[in-house]
Protein backbone atom coordinates (compact mmCIF):
# COMPACT_ATOMS: atom_id res chain seq x y z
CA UNK A 1 0.00 0.00 0.00
CA UNK A 2 0.99 3.64 -0.49
CA UNK A 3 2.89 4.92 2.52
CA UNK A 4 3.83 8.53 1.79
CA UNK A 5 1.72 11.64 1.55
CA UNK A 6 -2.04 12.03 1.93
CA UNK A 7 -4.34 9.46 0.37
CA UNK A 8 -7.78 7.91 0.78
CA UNK A 9 -8.69 4.24 0.90
CA UNK A 10 -12.18 2.72 0.69
CA UNK A 11 -13.62 -0.67 1.69
CA UNK A 12 -17.17 -2.01 1.70
CA UNK A 13 -19.18 -4.67 3.47
CA UNK A 14 -22.71 -6.09 3.22
CA UNK A 15 -25.31 -7.46 5.62
CA UNK A 16 -26.33 -11.10 5.88
CA UNK A 17 -29.46 -10.22 3.86
CA UNK A 18 -27.53 -9.15 0.77
CA UNK A 19 -28.35 -11.64 -2.05
CA UNK A 20 -24.75 -12.83 -2.46
CA UNK A 21 -24.40 -13.32 1.28
CA UNK A 22 -27.70 -15.20 1.38
CA UNK A 23 -26.14 -17.66 -1.07
CA UNK A 24 -22.88 -17.88 0.90
CA UNK A 25 -24.82 -18.72 4.06
CA UNK A 26 -26.93 -21.39 2.38
CA UNK A 27 -23.84 -23.02 0.88
CA UNK A 28 -22.04 -23.02 4.23
CA UNK A 29 -25.17 -24.24 6.03
CA UNK A 30 -25.14 -27.27 3.71
CA UNK A 31 -21.46 -27.82 4.58
CA UNK A 32 -22.10 -27.50 8.33
CA UNK A 33 -25.09 -29.85 8.23
CA UNK A 34 -23.03 -32.50 6.47
CA UNK A 35 -20.01 -32.06 8.77
CA UNK A 36 -22.18 -32.68 11.85
CA UNK A 37 -22.57 -36.29 10.69
CA UNK A 38 -19.75 -36.80 8.19
CA UNK A 39 -16.64 -34.67 8.84
CA UNK A 40 -14.73 -36.45 6.05
CA UNK A 41 -17.23 -35.44 3.36
CA UNK A 42 -16.20 -33.62 0.19
CA UNK A 43 -18.34 -30.56 -0.36
CA UNK A 44 -18.35 -27.94 -3.09
CA UNK A 45 -21.78 -26.34 -2.82
CA UNK A 46 -22.96 -23.38 -4.89
CA UNK A 47 -26.19 -21.40 -4.51
CA UNK A 48 -28.05 -19.00 -6.78
CA UNK A 49 -31.03 -16.92 -5.72
CA UNK A 50 -33.42 -14.56 -7.48
CA UNK A 51 -37.01 -13.42 -7.12
CA UNK A 52 -38.99 -16.38 -5.80
CA UNK A 53 -36.29 -18.98 -6.46
CA UNK A 54 -33.22 -20.59 -4.83
CA UNK A 55 -31.08 -23.11 -6.73
CA UNK A 56 -28.54 -25.24 -4.83
CA UNK A 57 -25.98 -27.27 -6.78
CA UNK A 58 -22.42 -28.54 -6.71
CA UNK A 59 -20.35 -31.65 -6.13
CA UNK A 60 -20.84 -33.43 -2.80
CA UNK A 61 -19.64 -36.85 -1.70
CA UNK A 62 -20.98 -37.91 1.70
CA UNK A 63 -22.46 -40.77 3.69
CA UNK A 64 -25.14 -38.56 5.22
CA UNK A 65 -28.29 -36.87 3.88
CA UNK A 66 -29.35 -33.24 3.82
CA UNK A 67 -32.93 -32.10 3.38
CA UNK A 68 -31.94 -29.14 1.21
CA UNK A 69 -35.42 -27.69 0.83
CA UNK A 70 -35.99 -27.40 4.57
CA UNK A 71 -32.45 -26.17 5.22
CA UNK A 72 -32.78 -23.33 2.70
CA UNK A 73 -36.02 -22.18 4.31
CA UNK A 74 -34.47 -22.32 7.79
CA UNK A 75 -31.54 -20.15 6.70
CA UNK A 76 -33.80 -17.61 4.98
CA UNK A 77 -36.01 -17.39 8.07
CA UNK A 78 -33.02 -16.88 10.34
CA UNK A 79 -31.66 -14.12 8.10
CA UNK A 80 -34.99 -12.30 8.29
CA UNK A 81 -36.73 -13.17 5.03
CA UNK A 82 -39.97 -14.13 6.72
CA UNK A 83 -41.77 -10.80 6.30
CA UNK A 84 -43.98 -10.11 3.28
CA UNK A 85 -43.07 -6.41 3.45
CA UNK A 86 -39.76 -7.25 1.79
CA UNK A 87 -41.10 -9.41 -1.03
CA UNK A 88 -38.94 -12.52 -0.59
CA UNK A 89 -39.97 -15.04 2.03
CA UNK A 90 -38.85 -18.46 3.15
CA UNK A 91 -42.45 -19.65 3.08
CA UNK A 92 -43.10 -18.88 -0.60
CA UNK A 93 -39.73 -19.31 -2.34
CA UNK A 94 -39.16 -22.22 -4.70
CA UNK A 95 -36.11 -24.43 -4.07
CA UNK A 96 -34.32 -26.54 -6.71
CA UNK A 97 -31.68 -29.13 -5.75
CA UNK A 98 -29.04 -29.89 -8.38
CA UNK A 99 -26.30 -31.51 -6.25
CA UNK A 100 -24.08 -34.26 -7.73
CA UNK A 101 -20.96 -36.21 -6.65
CA UNK A 102 -17.31 -35.06 -6.77
CA UNK A 103 -15.33 -36.05 -9.86
CA UNK A 104 -13.23 -39.22 -9.23
CA UNK A 105 -10.37 -37.57 -11.15
CA UNK A 106 -10.13 -34.91 -8.43
CA UNK A 107 -10.75 -37.36 -5.59
CA UNK A 108 -7.78 -39.62 -6.47
CA UNK A 109 -5.35 -36.75 -5.80
CA UNK A 110 -7.08 -35.45 -2.69
CA UNK A 111 -7.48 -38.86 -1.04
CA UNK A 112 -3.70 -39.13 -0.64
CA UNK A 113 -3.46 -35.76 1.12
CA UNK A 114 -2.93 -33.52 -1.89
CA UNK A 115 -4.47 -30.11 -2.47
CA UNK A 116 -7.99 -30.05 -3.90
CA UNK A 117 -7.01 -27.55 -6.58
CA UNK A 118 -4.17 -25.43 -7.87
CA UNK A 119 -3.95 -21.73 -7.10
CA UNK A 120 -2.44 -19.05 -4.90
CA UNK A 121 -3.85 -17.89 -1.57
CA UNK A 122 -3.06 -14.71 0.34
CA UNK A 123 -3.06 -13.80 4.03
CA UNK A 124 -2.45 -10.38 5.56
CA UNK A 125 -2.12 -8.55 8.88
CA UNK A 126 -1.09 -5.09 10.07
CA UNK A 127 -1.15 -2.94 13.21
CA UNK A 128 -3.99 -0.59 12.31
CA UNK A 129 -6.62 -2.21 14.53
CA UNK A 130 -6.71 -4.46 17.63
CA UNK A 131 -7.75 -7.28 15.28
CA UNK A 132 -4.54 -6.69 13.24
CA UNK A 133 -6.68 -5.86 10.21
CA UNK A 134 -6.88 -2.82 7.90
CA UNK A 135 -9.07 -0.10 9.42
CA UNK A 136 -11.44 0.54 6.44
CA UNK A 137 -12.70 -3.04 6.17
CA UNK A 138 -13.10 -3.41 9.94
CA UNK A 139 -15.20 -0.24 10.13
CA UNK A 140 -17.30 -1.37 7.17
CA UNK A 141 -17.94 -4.75 8.84
CA UNK A 142 -18.82 -3.15 12.15
CA UNK A 143 -21.34 -0.84 10.48
CA UNK A 144 -23.28 -3.65 8.80
CA UNK A 145 -23.08 -5.80 11.92
CA UNK A 146 -24.61 -2.99 13.97
CA UNK A 147 -27.19 -2.45 11.22
CA UNK A 148 -28.12 -6.12 11.50
CA UNK A 149 -28.24 -6.06 15.30
CA UNK A 150 -30.43 -2.96 15.24
CA UNK A 151 -32.83 -4.62 12.79
CA UNK A 152 -33.04 -7.84 14.78
CA UNK A 153 -33.64 -5.94 18.03
CA UNK A 154 -36.35 -3.91 16.24
CA UNK A 155 -34.77 -0.73 17.58
CA UNK A 156 -35.56 0.76 14.17
CA UNK A 157 -38.55 -1.40 13.18
CA UNK A 158 -38.60 -0.25 9.56
CA UNK A 159 -35.25 -1.84 8.63
CA UNK A 160 -35.06 -4.77 6.19
CA UNK A 161 -32.48 -7.58 5.82
CA UNK A 162 -30.53 -6.18 2.85
CA UNK A 163 -27.87 -3.53 3.36
CA UNK A 164 -24.39 -2.30 2.45
CA UNK A 165 -21.73 -0.08 3.96
CA UNK A 166 -18.72 1.73 2.55
CA UNK A 167 -16.05 3.62 4.47
CA UNK A 168 -13.35 5.93 3.10
CA UNK A 169 -10.44 6.60 5.45
CA UNK A 170 -7.96 9.44 5.03
CA UNK A 171 -4.31 8.51 5.58
CA UNK A 172 -1.18 10.58 6.04
CA UNK A 173 2.20 8.87 5.60
CA UNK A 174 0.69 5.46 6.21
CA UNK A 175 -1.30 6.37 9.33
CA UNK A 176 -5.11 6.61 9.40
CA UNK A 177 -6.26 10.11 10.38
CA UNK A 178 -10.03 10.26 10.03
CA UNK A 179 -13.07 8.91 8.24
CA UNK A 180 -13.71 11.04 5.18
CA UNK A 181 -17.03 9.52 4.11
CA UNK A 182 -19.53 6.83 5.06
CA UNK A 183 -22.07 5.24 2.75
CA UNK A 184 -24.83 3.21 4.39
CA UNK A 185 -27.61 1.77 2.25
CA UNK A 186 -30.26 -0.07 4.21
CA UNK A 187 -33.44 -1.76 3.06
CA UNK A 188 -36.55 -0.36 4.74
CA UNK A 189 -40.32 -0.43 4.50
CA UNK A 190 -42.46 2.41 3.16
CA UNK A 191 -43.23 3.89 6.57
CA UNK A 192 -40.21 6.24 6.50
CA UNK A 193 -40.74 7.70 3.02
CA UNK A 194 -41.52 11.40 2.76
CA UNK A 195 -44.61 12.79 1.00
CA UNK A 196 -43.00 12.42 -2.42
CA UNK A 197 -42.53 8.69 -1.86
CA UNK A 198 -39.11 8.95 -3.48
CA UNK A 199 -36.81 9.31 -0.50
CA UNK A 200 -36.61 8.69 3.23
CA UNK A 201 -37.40 11.49 5.65
CA UNK A 202 -34.65 13.65 7.14
CA UNK A 203 -35.76 12.41 10.56
CA UNK A 204 -35.11 8.78 9.64
CA UNK A 205 -31.79 9.69 8.00
CA UNK A 206 -30.57 11.35 11.20
CA UNK A 207 -31.95 8.45 13.25
CA UNK A 208 -29.89 5.95 11.25
CA UNK A 209 -26.73 8.07 11.64
CA UNK A 210 -27.18 8.46 15.39
CA UNK A 211 -28.22 4.85 16.05
CA UNK A 212 -25.84 2.99 13.75
CA UNK A 213 -23.02 5.11 12.34
CA UNK A 214 -21.81 7.28 15.22
CA UNK A 215 -21.67 4.49 17.84
CA UNK A 216 -19.38 2.49 15.52
CA UNK A 217 -17.06 5.29 14.42
CA UNK A 218 -16.92 7.19 17.70
CA UNK A 219 -15.74 10.77 18.10
CA UNK A 220 -12.06 10.29 17.24
CA UNK A 221 -12.57 9.33 13.60
CA UNK A 222 -15.38 11.74 12.74
CA UNK A 223 -15.05 15.49 12.29
CA UNK A 224 -17.21 18.26 10.84
CA UNK A 225 -15.99 17.42 7.32
CA UNK A 226 -17.01 13.76 7.43
CA UNK A 227 -19.71 13.09 4.85
CA UNK A 228 -22.64 10.73 5.47
CA UNK A 229 -24.50 9.19 2.53
CA UNK A 230 -27.55 7.37 3.88
CA UNK A 231 -29.54 5.58 1.16
CA UNK A 232 -28.08 7.97 -1.44
CA UNK A 233 -30.55 6.97 -4.19
CA UNK A 234 -33.34 8.21 -1.93
CA UNK A 235 -35.07 4.99 -0.93
CA UNK A 236 -34.35 1.25 -0.69
CA UNK A 237 -37.71 -0.50 -0.33
CA UNK A 238 -37.16 -3.19 -2.96
CA UNK A 239 -34.10 -5.19 -1.93
CA UNK A 240 -32.71 -8.66 -1.42
CA UNK A 241 -33.15 -11.32 -4.12
CA UNK A 242 -36.22 -9.47 -5.41
CA UNK A 243 -34.05 -6.63 -6.67
CA UNK A 244 -30.82 -8.46 -7.51
CA UNK A 245 -29.63 -12.02 -8.07
CA UNK A 246 -27.22 -13.61 -5.63
CA UNK A 247 -24.44 -16.13 -6.23
CA UNK A 248 -22.10 -17.95 -3.84
CA UNK A 249 -18.57 -16.54 -3.79
CA UNK A 250 -19.24 -13.13 -5.33
CA UNK A 251 -18.11 -11.07 -2.33
CA UNK A 252 -14.51 -12.28 -2.00
CA UNK A 253 -13.10 -8.81 -1.29
CA UNK A 254 -15.70 -8.23 1.44
CA UNK A 255 -14.77 -11.67 2.82
CA UNK A 256 -11.05 -10.84 3.08
CA UNK A 257 -9.27 -7.48 3.43
CA UNK A 258 -11.49 -4.99 1.64
CA UNK A 259 -9.05 -4.58 -1.24
CA UNK A 260 -6.14 -3.58 1.00
CA UNK A 261 -4.24 -6.82 0.31
CA UNK A 262 -4.08 -8.96 -2.85
CA UNK A 263 -6.54 -11.81 -3.36
CA UNK A 264 -5.75 -15.17 -4.91
CA UNK A 265 -9.12 -15.27 -6.64
CA UNK A 266 -10.80 -18.27 -5.02
CA UNK A 267 -14.03 -17.99 -3.04
CA UNK A 268 -14.61 -19.61 0.36
CA UNK A 269 -18.21 -20.51 1.11
CA UNK A 270 -19.57 -23.96 0.42
CA UNK A 271 -16.12 -25.58 0.23
CA UNK A 272 -14.77 -28.24 2.58
CA UNK A 273 -11.20 -27.68 3.83
CA UNK A 274 -9.52 -29.97 1.28
CA UNK A 275 -10.17 -27.03 -1.05
CA UNK A 276 -7.09 -24.88 -0.45
CA UNK A 277 -8.95 -21.88 -1.88
CA UNK A 278 -10.47 -21.74 1.59
CA UNK A 279 -8.21 -23.55 4.04
CA UNK A 280 -4.89 -22.15 2.77
CA UNK A 281 -6.27 -18.60 2.89
CA UNK A 282 -7.13 -19.24 6.53
CA UNK A 283 -3.61 -20.56 7.14
CA UNK A 284 -2.02 -17.60 5.34
CA UNK A 285 -3.96 -15.22 7.60
CA UNK A 286 -2.90 -17.26 10.65
CA UNK A 287 0.75 -17.01 9.59
CA UNK A 288 0.62 -13.28 8.79
CA UNK A 289 -1.18 -12.45 12.03
CA UNK A 290 1.37 -14.31 14.14
CA UNK A 291 4.26 -12.60 12.35
CA UNK A 292 2.79 -9.18 13.18
CA UNK A 293 1.72 -10.15 16.71
CA UNK A 294 5.28 -11.36 17.37
CA UNK A 295 6.69 -7.98 16.43
CA UNK A 296 8.63 -9.46 13.52
CA UNK A 297 6.99 -6.85 11.26
CA UNK A 298 4.40 -4.09 11.43
CA UNK A 299 2.74 -5.41 8.27
CA UNK A 300 2.88 -8.78 6.55
CA UNK A 301 1.54 -10.34 3.35
CA UNK A 302 1.84 -14.11 2.92
CA UNK A 303 1.19 -15.94 -0.35
CA UNK A 304 0.89 -19.73 -0.54
CA UNK A 305 0.61 -21.63 -3.83
CA UNK A 306 -0.45 -25.24 -4.50
CA UNK A 307 -0.67 -27.78 -7.32
CA UNK A 308 -3.72 -30.04 -7.44
CA UNK A 309 -3.00 -33.40 -5.84
CA UNK A 310 0.33 -32.23 -4.34
CA UNK A 311 0.60 -31.87 -0.56
CA UNK A 312 3.48 -29.44 -0.05
CA UNK A 313 2.99 -25.86 -1.27
CA UNK A 314 4.84 -25.09 -4.49
CA UNK A 315 5.34 -21.50 -3.36
CA UNK A 316 5.75 -19.47 -0.17
CA UNK A 317 6.17 -15.70 -0.52
CA UNK A 318 6.59 -13.20 2.32
CA UNK A 319 6.43 -9.41 2.03
CA UNK A 320 6.78 -7.22 5.13
CA UNK A 321 6.56 -3.99 3.12
CA UNK A 322 9.76 -2.58 4.59
CA UNK A 323 8.58 -3.00 8.21
CA UNK A 324 10.51 -6.13 9.25
CA UNK A 325 12.46 -6.18 12.51
CA UNK A 326 14.60 -9.09 11.21
CA UNK A 327 15.51 -10.32 7.74
CA UNK A 328 12.60 -11.72 5.73
CA UNK A 329 14.62 -14.89 5.09
CA UNK A 330 14.67 -15.42 8.85
CA UNK A 331 10.91 -14.86 9.04
CA UNK A 332 10.35 -17.39 6.25
CA UNK A 333 12.46 -19.96 8.09
CA UNK A 334 10.43 -19.42 11.27
CA UNK A 335 7.20 -19.83 9.31
CA UNK A 336 8.36 -23.12 7.81
CA UNK A 337 9.33 -24.36 11.28
CA UNK A 338 6.19 -23.36 13.18
CA UNK A 339 3.37 -23.86 10.67
CA UNK A 340 2.16 -26.99 8.88
CA UNK A 341 1.41 -25.91 5.32
CA UNK A 342 0.14 -29.16 3.76
CA UNK A 343 -3.66 -29.52 3.41
CA UNK A 344 -3.72 -32.16 6.14
CA UNK A 345 -1.53 -30.04 8.39
CA UNK A 346 -3.73 -26.98 7.85
CA UNK A 347 -6.91 -28.94 8.55
CA UNK A 348 -5.44 -30.40 11.75
CA UNK A 349 -3.93 -27.14 13.04
CA UNK A 350 -7.04 -25.04 12.44
CA UNK A 351 -9.56 -27.77 13.37
CA UNK A 352 -11.40 -27.37 10.10
CA UNK A 353 -13.47 -30.57 10.05
CA UNK A 354 -16.11 -29.04 12.30
CA UNK A 355 -19.46 -27.34 11.53
CA UNK A 356 -18.10 -23.80 12.00
CA UNK A 357 -18.65 -22.34 8.57
CA UNK A 358 -22.00 -20.64 8.33
CA UNK A 359 -20.92 -18.01 10.88
CA UNK A 360 -18.02 -17.10 8.59
CA UNK A 361 -20.34 -16.38 5.66
CA UNK A 362 -21.37 -12.90 6.84
CA UNK A 363 -19.33 -9.97 8.24
CA UNK A 364 -15.97 -11.26 6.95
CA UNK A 365 -13.80 -14.31 7.55
CA UNK A 366 -10.98 -12.41 9.27
CA UNK A 367 -10.64 -10.11 12.27
CA UNK A 368 -13.20 -12.20 14.19
CA UNK A 369 -13.06 -13.14 17.87
CA UNK A 370 -15.94 -15.63 18.11
CA UNK A 371 -15.25 -19.31 18.91
CA UNK A 372 -14.34 -21.38 15.85
CA UNK A 373 -12.09 -18.84 14.13
CA UNK A 374 -8.91 -20.76 14.93
CA UNK A 375 -6.92 -18.87 12.29
CA UNK A 376 -7.27 -15.70 14.39
CA UNK A 377 -5.16 -17.14 17.23
CA UNK A 378 -1.71 -15.69 17.92
CA UNK A 379 -0.41 -18.67 19.84
CA UNK A 380 2.81 -18.95 17.78
CA UNK A 381 3.84 -15.33 18.27
CA UNK A 382 5.81 -15.57 21.50
CA UNK A 383 7.95 -18.51 20.41
CA UNK A 384 8.67 -16.90 17.04
CA UNK A 385 9.66 -13.64 18.70
CA UNK A 386 12.08 -15.34 21.07
CA UNK A 387 13.66 -17.45 18.33
CA UNK A 388 14.11 -14.32 16.21
CA UNK A 389 16.20 -12.84 19.02
CA UNK A 390 13.79 -10.05 19.85
CA UNK A 391 13.69 -10.85 23.55
CA UNK A 392 11.19 -12.55 25.82
CA UNK A 393 8.81 -9.61 26.09
CA UNK A 394 5.26 -10.88 25.75
CA UNK A 395 4.14 -10.61 22.13
CA UNK A 396 0.93 -8.84 21.31
CA UNK A 397 -1.42 -11.82 21.35
CA UNK A 398 -4.63 -10.05 20.38
CA UNK A 399 -6.89 -13.05 19.92
CA UNK A 400 -4.90 -15.91 21.37
Short mmCIF file of N, CA and C in Angstrom, two decimals, residues 131-194:
data_model
loop_
_atom_site.label_atom_id
_atom_site.label_comp_id
_atom_site.label_asym_id
_atom_site.label_seq_id
_atom_site.Cartn_x
_atom_site.Cartn_y
_atom_site.Cartn_z
N UNK A 131 -7.61 -5.99 15.95
CA UNK A 131 -7.75 -7.28 15.28
C UNK A 131 -6.60 -7.56 14.31
N UNK A 132 -5.65 -6.60 14.20
CA UNK A 132 -4.54 -6.69 13.24
C UNK A 132 -5.07 -6.79 11.81
N UNK A 133 -6.05 -5.95 11.52
CA UNK A 133 -6.68 -5.86 10.21
C UNK A 133 -6.64 -4.41 9.73
N UNK A 134 -6.76 -4.19 8.41
CA UNK A 134 -6.88 -2.82 7.90
C UNK A 134 -8.12 -2.12 8.47
N UNK A 135 -7.98 -0.85 8.79
CA UNK A 135 -9.07 -0.10 9.42
C UNK A 135 -10.31 0.02 8.53
N UNK A 136 -10.21 0.33 7.23
CA UNK A 136 -11.44 0.54 6.44
C UNK A 136 -12.36 -0.66 6.42
N UNK A 137 -11.83 -1.87 6.24
CA UNK A 137 -12.70 -3.04 6.17
C UNK A 137 -13.29 -3.36 7.54
N UNK A 138 -12.55 -3.15 8.62
CA UNK A 138 -13.10 -3.41 9.94
C UNK A 138 -14.24 -2.47 10.26
N UNK A 139 -14.11 -1.19 9.90
CA UNK A 139 -15.20 -0.24 10.13
C UNK A 139 -16.42 -0.60 9.28
N UNK A 140 -16.18 -0.99 8.03
CA UNK A 140 -17.30 -1.37 7.17
C UNK A 140 -18.04 -2.57 7.73
N UNK A 141 -17.31 -3.58 8.22
CA UNK A 141 -17.94 -4.75 8.84
C UNK A 141 -18.73 -4.37 10.09
N UNK A 142 -18.15 -3.52 10.91
CA UNK A 142 -18.82 -3.15 12.15
C UNK A 142 -20.10 -2.36 11.89
N UNK A 143 -20.12 -1.58 10.83
CA UNK A 143 -21.34 -0.84 10.48
C UNK A 143 -22.47 -1.78 10.08
N UNK A 144 -22.19 -2.76 9.22
CA UNK A 144 -23.28 -3.65 8.80
C UNK A 144 -23.66 -4.61 9.92
N UNK A 145 -22.72 -4.96 10.78
CA UNK A 145 -23.08 -5.80 11.92
C UNK A 145 -24.02 -5.04 12.86
N UNK A 146 -23.71 -3.78 13.11
CA UNK A 146 -24.61 -2.99 13.97
C UNK A 146 -25.96 -2.76 13.28
N UNK A 147 -25.93 -2.58 11.97
CA UNK A 147 -27.19 -2.45 11.22
C UNK A 147 -28.04 -3.70 11.41
N UNK A 148 -27.41 -4.87 11.31
CA UNK A 148 -28.12 -6.12 11.50
C UNK A 148 -28.65 -6.27 12.93
N UNK A 149 -27.81 -5.96 13.90
CA UNK A 149 -28.24 -6.06 15.30
C UNK A 149 -29.40 -5.12 15.60
N UNK A 150 -29.35 -3.93 15.04
CA UNK A 150 -30.43 -2.96 15.24
C UNK A 150 -31.73 -3.46 14.63
N UNK A 151 -31.64 -4.06 13.44
CA UNK A 151 -32.83 -4.62 12.79
C UNK A 151 -33.41 -5.76 13.61
N UNK A 152 -32.55 -6.68 14.05
CA UNK A 152 -33.04 -7.84 14.78
C UNK A 152 -33.64 -7.46 16.13
N UNK A 153 -33.09 -6.41 16.76
CA UNK A 153 -33.64 -5.94 18.03
C UNK A 153 -34.88 -5.07 17.85
N UNK A 154 -35.21 -4.77 16.59
CA UNK A 154 -36.35 -3.91 16.24
C UNK A 154 -36.24 -2.51 16.86
N UNK A 155 -34.99 -2.08 17.09
CA UNK A 155 -34.77 -0.73 17.58
C UNK A 155 -35.24 0.29 16.56
N UNK A 156 -34.98 -0.01 15.28
CA UNK A 156 -35.56 0.76 14.17
C UNK A 156 -36.41 -0.23 13.39
N UNK A 157 -37.71 -0.31 13.68
CA UNK A 157 -38.55 -1.40 13.18
C UNK A 157 -38.79 -1.40 11.68
N UNK A 158 -38.37 -0.34 11.00
CA UNK A 158 -38.60 -0.25 9.56
C UNK A 158 -37.47 -0.87 8.74
N UNK A 159 -36.40 -1.32 9.36
CA UNK A 159 -35.25 -1.84 8.63
C UNK A 159 -35.52 -3.22 8.03
N UNK A 160 -34.95 -3.48 6.85
CA UNK A 160 -35.06 -4.77 6.19
C UNK A 160 -33.72 -5.50 6.20
N UNK A 161 -33.70 -6.76 5.71
CA UNK A 161 -32.48 -7.58 5.82
C UNK A 161 -31.33 -7.14 4.93
N UNK A 162 -31.59 -6.52 3.80
CA UNK A 162 -30.53 -6.18 2.85
C UNK A 162 -29.86 -4.87 3.24
N UNK A 163 -28.57 -4.77 3.03
CA UNK A 163 -27.87 -3.53 3.36
C UNK A 163 -26.41 -3.59 2.97
N UNK A 164 -25.80 -2.40 2.82
CA UNK A 164 -24.39 -2.30 2.45
C UNK A 164 -23.77 -1.11 3.17
N UNK A 165 -22.48 -1.21 3.41
CA UNK A 165 -21.73 -0.08 3.96
C UNK A 165 -20.49 0.16 3.12
N UNK A 166 -19.98 1.38 3.21
CA UNK A 166 -18.72 1.73 2.55
C UNK A 166 -18.06 2.83 3.35
N UNK A 167 -16.78 2.67 3.63
CA UNK A 167 -16.05 3.62 4.47
C UNK A 167 -14.78 4.06 3.74
N UNK A 168 -14.57 5.36 3.66
CA UNK A 168 -13.35 5.93 3.10
C UNK A 168 -12.55 6.58 4.21
N UNK A 169 -11.32 6.11 4.38
CA UNK A 169 -10.44 6.60 5.45
C UNK A 169 -9.33 7.45 4.84
N UNK A 170 -9.06 8.58 5.45
CA UNK A 170 -7.96 9.44 5.03
C UNK A 170 -6.69 9.05 5.77
N UNK A 171 -5.61 8.88 5.02
CA UNK A 171 -4.31 8.51 5.58
C UNK A 171 -3.28 9.61 5.34
N UNK A 172 -2.33 9.69 6.23
CA UNK A 172 -1.18 10.58 6.04
C UNK A 172 0.07 9.79 6.40
N UNK A 173 0.95 9.61 5.42
CA UNK A 173 2.20 8.87 5.60
C UNK A 173 1.97 7.50 6.24
N UNK A 174 0.96 6.82 5.77
CA UNK A 174 0.69 5.46 6.21
C UNK A 174 -0.12 5.32 7.47
N UNK A 175 -0.51 6.43 8.10
CA UNK A 175 -1.30 6.37 9.33
C UNK A 175 -2.71 6.88 9.10
N UNK A 176 -3.73 6.14 9.57
CA UNK A 176 -5.11 6.61 9.40
C UNK A 176 -5.37 7.84 10.27
N UNK A 177 -5.96 8.88 9.66
CA UNK A 177 -6.26 10.11 10.38
C UNK A 177 -7.72 10.22 10.78
N UNK A 178 -8.61 9.96 9.82
CA UNK A 178 -10.03 10.26 10.03
C UNK A 178 -10.84 9.50 8.98
N UNK A 179 -12.14 9.44 9.24
CA UNK A 179 -13.07 8.91 8.24
C UNK A 179 -13.56 10.07 7.38
N UNK A 180 -13.31 9.97 6.09
CA UNK A 180 -13.71 11.04 5.18
C UNK A 180 -15.17 10.92 4.76
N UNK A 181 -15.62 9.69 4.51
CA UNK A 181 -17.03 9.52 4.11
C UNK A 181 -17.54 8.14 4.51
N UNK A 182 -18.84 8.07 4.73
CA UNK A 182 -19.53 6.83 5.06
C UNK A 182 -20.74 6.70 4.15
N UNK A 183 -20.87 5.56 3.51
CA UNK A 183 -22.07 5.24 2.75
C UNK A 183 -22.77 4.09 3.46
N UNK A 184 -24.05 4.27 3.77
CA UNK A 184 -24.83 3.21 4.39
C UNK A 184 -26.17 3.13 3.66
N UNK A 185 -26.35 2.01 2.98
CA UNK A 185 -27.61 1.77 2.25
C UNK A 185 -28.34 0.65 2.95
N UNK A 186 -29.53 0.93 3.45
CA UNK A 186 -30.26 -0.07 4.21
C UNK A 186 -31.68 -0.22 3.67
N UNK A 187 -32.07 -1.48 3.47
CA UNK A 187 -33.44 -1.76 3.06
C UNK A 187 -34.40 -1.33 4.16
N UNK A 188 -35.56 -0.85 3.76
CA UNK A 188 -36.55 -0.36 4.74
C UNK A 188 -37.95 -0.51 4.16
N UNK A 189 -38.94 -0.41 5.01
CA UNK A 189 -40.32 -0.43 4.50
C UNK A 189 -40.76 0.97 4.11
N UNK A 190 -41.99 1.13 3.69
CA UNK A 190 -42.46 2.41 3.16
C UNK A 190 -42.82 3.42 4.24
N UNK A 191 -42.76 3.00 5.50
CA UNK A 191 -43.23 3.89 6.57
C UNK A 191 -42.34 5.11 6.78
N UNK A 192 -41.10 5.10 6.28
CA UNK A 192 -40.21 6.24 6.50
C UNK A 192 -40.01 7.09 5.24
N UNK A 193 -40.82 6.87 4.21
CA UNK A 193 -40.74 7.70 3.02
C UNK A 193 -41.41 9.05 3.26
N UNK A 194 -40.88 10.09 2.63
CA UNK A 194 -41.52 11.40 2.76
C UNK A 194 -42.74 11.47 1.84
#
